[in-house]
PDB file of C-alpha atoms in Angstrom:
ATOM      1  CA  UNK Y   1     127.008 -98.757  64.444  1.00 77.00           C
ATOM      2  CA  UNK Y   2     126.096 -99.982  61.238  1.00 88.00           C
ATOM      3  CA  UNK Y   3     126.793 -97.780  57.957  1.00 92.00           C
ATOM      4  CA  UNK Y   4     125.177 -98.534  54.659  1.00 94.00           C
ATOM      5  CA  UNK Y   5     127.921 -96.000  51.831  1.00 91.00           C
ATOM      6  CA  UNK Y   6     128.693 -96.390  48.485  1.00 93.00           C
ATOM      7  CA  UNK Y   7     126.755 -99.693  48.075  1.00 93.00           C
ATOM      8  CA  UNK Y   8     128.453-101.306  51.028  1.00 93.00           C
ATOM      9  CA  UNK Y   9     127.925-102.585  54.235  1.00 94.00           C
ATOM     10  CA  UNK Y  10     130.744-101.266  56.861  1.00 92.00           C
ATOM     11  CA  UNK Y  11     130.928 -99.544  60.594  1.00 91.00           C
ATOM     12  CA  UNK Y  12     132.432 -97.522  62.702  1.00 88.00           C
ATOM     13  CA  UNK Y  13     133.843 -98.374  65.907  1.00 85.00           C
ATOM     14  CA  UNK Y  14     135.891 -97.425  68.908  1.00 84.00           C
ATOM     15  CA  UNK Y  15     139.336 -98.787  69.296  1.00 81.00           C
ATOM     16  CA  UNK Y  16     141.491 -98.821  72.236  1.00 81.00           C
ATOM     17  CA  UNK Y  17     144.494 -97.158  71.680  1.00 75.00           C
ATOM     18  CA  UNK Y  18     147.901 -99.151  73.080  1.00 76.00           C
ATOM     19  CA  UNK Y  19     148.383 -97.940  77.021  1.00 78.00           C
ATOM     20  CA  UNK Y  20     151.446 -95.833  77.419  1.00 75.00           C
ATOM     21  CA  UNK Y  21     152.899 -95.530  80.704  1.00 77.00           C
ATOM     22  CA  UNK Y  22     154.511 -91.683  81.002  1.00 80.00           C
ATOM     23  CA  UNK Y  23     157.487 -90.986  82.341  1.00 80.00           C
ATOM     24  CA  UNK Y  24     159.151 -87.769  82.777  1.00 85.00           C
ATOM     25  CA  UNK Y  25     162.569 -87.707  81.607  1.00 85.00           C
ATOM     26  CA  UNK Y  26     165.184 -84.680  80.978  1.00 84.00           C
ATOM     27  CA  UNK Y  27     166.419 -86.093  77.243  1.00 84.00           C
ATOM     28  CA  UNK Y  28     163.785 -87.712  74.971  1.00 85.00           C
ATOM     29  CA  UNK Y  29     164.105 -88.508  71.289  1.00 84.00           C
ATOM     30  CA  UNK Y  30     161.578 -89.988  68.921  1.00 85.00           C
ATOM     31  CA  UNK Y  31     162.925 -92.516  66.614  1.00 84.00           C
ATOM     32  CA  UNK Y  32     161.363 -95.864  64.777  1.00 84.00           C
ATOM     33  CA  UNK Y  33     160.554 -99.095  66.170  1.00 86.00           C
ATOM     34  CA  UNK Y  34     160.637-101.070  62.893  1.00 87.00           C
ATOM     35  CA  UNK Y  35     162.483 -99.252  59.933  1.00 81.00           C
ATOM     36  CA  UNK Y  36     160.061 -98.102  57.222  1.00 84.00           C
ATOM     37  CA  UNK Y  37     157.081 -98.152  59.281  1.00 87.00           C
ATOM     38  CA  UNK Y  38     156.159 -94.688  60.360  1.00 85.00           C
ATOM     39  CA  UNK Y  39     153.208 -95.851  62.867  1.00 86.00           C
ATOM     40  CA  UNK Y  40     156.232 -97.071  64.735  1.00 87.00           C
ATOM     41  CA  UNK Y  41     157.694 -93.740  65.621  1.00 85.00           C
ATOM     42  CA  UNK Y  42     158.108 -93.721  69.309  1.00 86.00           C
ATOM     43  CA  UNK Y  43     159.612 -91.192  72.214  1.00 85.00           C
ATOM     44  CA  UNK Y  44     162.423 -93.021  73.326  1.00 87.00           C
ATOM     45  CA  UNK Y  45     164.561 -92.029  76.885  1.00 87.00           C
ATOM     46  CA  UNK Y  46     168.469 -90.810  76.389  1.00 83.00           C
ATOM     47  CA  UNK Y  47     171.129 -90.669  78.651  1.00 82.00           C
ATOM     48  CA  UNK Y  48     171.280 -87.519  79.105  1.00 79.00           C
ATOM     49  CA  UNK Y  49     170.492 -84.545  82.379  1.00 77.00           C
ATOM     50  CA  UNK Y  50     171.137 -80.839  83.282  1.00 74.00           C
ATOM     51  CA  UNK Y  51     174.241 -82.280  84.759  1.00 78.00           C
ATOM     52  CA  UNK Y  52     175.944 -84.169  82.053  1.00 77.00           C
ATOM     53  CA  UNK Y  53     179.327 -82.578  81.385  1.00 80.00           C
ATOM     54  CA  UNK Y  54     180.620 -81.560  77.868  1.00 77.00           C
ATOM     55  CA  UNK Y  55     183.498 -80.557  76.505  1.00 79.00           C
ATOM     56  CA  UNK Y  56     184.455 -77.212  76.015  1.00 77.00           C
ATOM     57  CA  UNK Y  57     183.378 -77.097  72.024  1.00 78.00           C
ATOM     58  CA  UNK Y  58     180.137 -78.580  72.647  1.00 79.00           C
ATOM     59  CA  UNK Y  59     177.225 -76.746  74.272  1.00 82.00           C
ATOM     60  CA  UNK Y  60     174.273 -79.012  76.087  1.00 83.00           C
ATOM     61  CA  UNK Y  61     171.101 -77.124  74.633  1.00 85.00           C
ATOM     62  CA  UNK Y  62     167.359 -77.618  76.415  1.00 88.00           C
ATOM     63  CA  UNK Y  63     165.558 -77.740  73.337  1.00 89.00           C
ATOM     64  CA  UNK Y  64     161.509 -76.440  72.914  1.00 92.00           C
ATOM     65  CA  UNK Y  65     160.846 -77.118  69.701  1.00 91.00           C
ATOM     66  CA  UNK Y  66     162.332 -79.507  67.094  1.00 88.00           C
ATOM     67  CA  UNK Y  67     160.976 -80.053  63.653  1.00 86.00           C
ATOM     68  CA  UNK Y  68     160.137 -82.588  60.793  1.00 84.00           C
ATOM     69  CA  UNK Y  69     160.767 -81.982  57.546  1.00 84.00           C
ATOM     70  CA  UNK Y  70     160.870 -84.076  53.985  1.00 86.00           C
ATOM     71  CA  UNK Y  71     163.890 -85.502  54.224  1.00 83.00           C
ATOM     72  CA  UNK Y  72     162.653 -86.950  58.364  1.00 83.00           C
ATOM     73  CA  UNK Y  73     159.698 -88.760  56.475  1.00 85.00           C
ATOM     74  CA  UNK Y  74     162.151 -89.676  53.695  1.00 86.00           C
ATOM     75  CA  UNK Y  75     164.538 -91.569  56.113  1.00 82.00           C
ATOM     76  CA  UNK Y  76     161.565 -92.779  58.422  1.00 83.00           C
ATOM     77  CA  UNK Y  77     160.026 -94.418  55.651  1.00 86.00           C
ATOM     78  CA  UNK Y  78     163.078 -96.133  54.000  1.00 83.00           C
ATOM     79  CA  UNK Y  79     163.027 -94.399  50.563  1.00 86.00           C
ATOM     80  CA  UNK Y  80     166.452 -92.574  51.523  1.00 80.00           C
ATOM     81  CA  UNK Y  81     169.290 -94.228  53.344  1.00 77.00           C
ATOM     82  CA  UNK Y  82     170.817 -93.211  56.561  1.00 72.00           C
ATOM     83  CA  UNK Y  83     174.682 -93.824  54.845  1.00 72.00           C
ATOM     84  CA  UNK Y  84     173.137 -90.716  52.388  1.00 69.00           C
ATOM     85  CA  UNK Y  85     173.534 -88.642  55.172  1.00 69.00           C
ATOM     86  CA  UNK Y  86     175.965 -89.340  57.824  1.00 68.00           C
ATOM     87  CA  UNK Y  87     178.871 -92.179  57.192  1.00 65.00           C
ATOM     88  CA  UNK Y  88     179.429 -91.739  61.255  1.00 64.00           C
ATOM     89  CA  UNK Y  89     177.487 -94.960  62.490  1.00 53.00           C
ATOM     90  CA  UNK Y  90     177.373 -93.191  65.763  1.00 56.00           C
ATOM     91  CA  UNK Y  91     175.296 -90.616  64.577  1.00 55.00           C
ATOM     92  CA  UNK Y  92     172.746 -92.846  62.875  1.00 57.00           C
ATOM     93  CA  UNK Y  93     170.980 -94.050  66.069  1.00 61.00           C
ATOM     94  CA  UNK Y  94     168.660 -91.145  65.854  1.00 69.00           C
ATOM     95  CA  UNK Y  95     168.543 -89.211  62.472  1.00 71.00           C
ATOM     96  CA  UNK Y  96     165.167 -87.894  62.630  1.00 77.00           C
ATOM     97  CA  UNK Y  97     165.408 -83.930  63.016  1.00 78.00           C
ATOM     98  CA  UNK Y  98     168.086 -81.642  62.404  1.00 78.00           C
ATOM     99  CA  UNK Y  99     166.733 -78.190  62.965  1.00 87.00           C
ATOM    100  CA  UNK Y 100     165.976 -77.088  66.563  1.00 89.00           C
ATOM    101  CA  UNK Y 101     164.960 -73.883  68.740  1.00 95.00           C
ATOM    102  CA  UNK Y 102     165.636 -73.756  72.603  1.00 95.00           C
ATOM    103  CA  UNK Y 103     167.929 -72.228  75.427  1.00 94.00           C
ATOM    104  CA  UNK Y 104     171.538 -72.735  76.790  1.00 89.00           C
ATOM    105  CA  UNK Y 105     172.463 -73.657  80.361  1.00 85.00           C
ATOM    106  CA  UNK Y 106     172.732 -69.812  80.813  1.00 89.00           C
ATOM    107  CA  UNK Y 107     169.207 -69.065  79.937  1.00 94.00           C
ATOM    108  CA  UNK Y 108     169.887 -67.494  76.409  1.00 95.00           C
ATOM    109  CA  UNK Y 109     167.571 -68.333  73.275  1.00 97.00           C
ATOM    110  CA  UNK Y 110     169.123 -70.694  70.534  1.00 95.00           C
ATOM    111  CA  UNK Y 111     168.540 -71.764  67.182  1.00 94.00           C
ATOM    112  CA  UNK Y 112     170.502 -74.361  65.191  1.00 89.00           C
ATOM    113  CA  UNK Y 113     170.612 -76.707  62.394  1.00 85.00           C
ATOM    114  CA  UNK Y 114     172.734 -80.157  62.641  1.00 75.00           C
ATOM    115  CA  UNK Y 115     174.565 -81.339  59.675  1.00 69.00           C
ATOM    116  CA  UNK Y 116     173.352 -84.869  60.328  1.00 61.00           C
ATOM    117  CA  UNK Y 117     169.776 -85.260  61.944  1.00 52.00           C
TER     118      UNK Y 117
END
């Protein structure tokens, strides 16, 4: 369709969005493609499942419901570091999200907040 607005000439048309193939998976983060670039976020498949052991200090938590916040779109975009918030290098694979809502193994309701995303 043709538009005439504002003195120019433009249109609007119907894109095809890229196919995603879905795949259901028990531990899925979203993280970046290309640093910076935050049409590049993507869900990405960890290792992972109900029966992954942990150590005794550690509790393996089904989260519902994780957020983004400022400092997520700060990272994501580049305009804050990842050293600025964790000098671990293994925890810098995923820092988006740090605050999270779900249930234990036992069924109970759980809320936390990570130092490092």
């Amino acid at each position: 369709v043709n538009v005439y607005k504002n003195n120019k000439w433009g249109t609007y048309r119907h894109l095809l969005l890229d196919k995603q193939n879905l795949v259901e998976s028990e531990h899925c983060f979203v993280n970046l493609t290309v640093p910076g670039d935050l049409s590049s976020l993507r869900w990405f498949e960890g290792p992972l499942c109900h029966q992954t052991s942990v150590s005794s200090e550690n509790k393996l938590i089904y989260v519902y419901y994780a957020a983004l916040n400022f400092r997520d779109v700060m990272t994501a975009s580049g305009k804050l570091t990842v050293d600025a918030i964790t000098q671990n290098r293994l925890e810098q694979e995923c820092v988006q999200g740090f605050e999270f809502s779900g249930r234990d193994s036992k069924g109970c309701r759980v809320m936390g907040m990570l130092t490092f995303g």
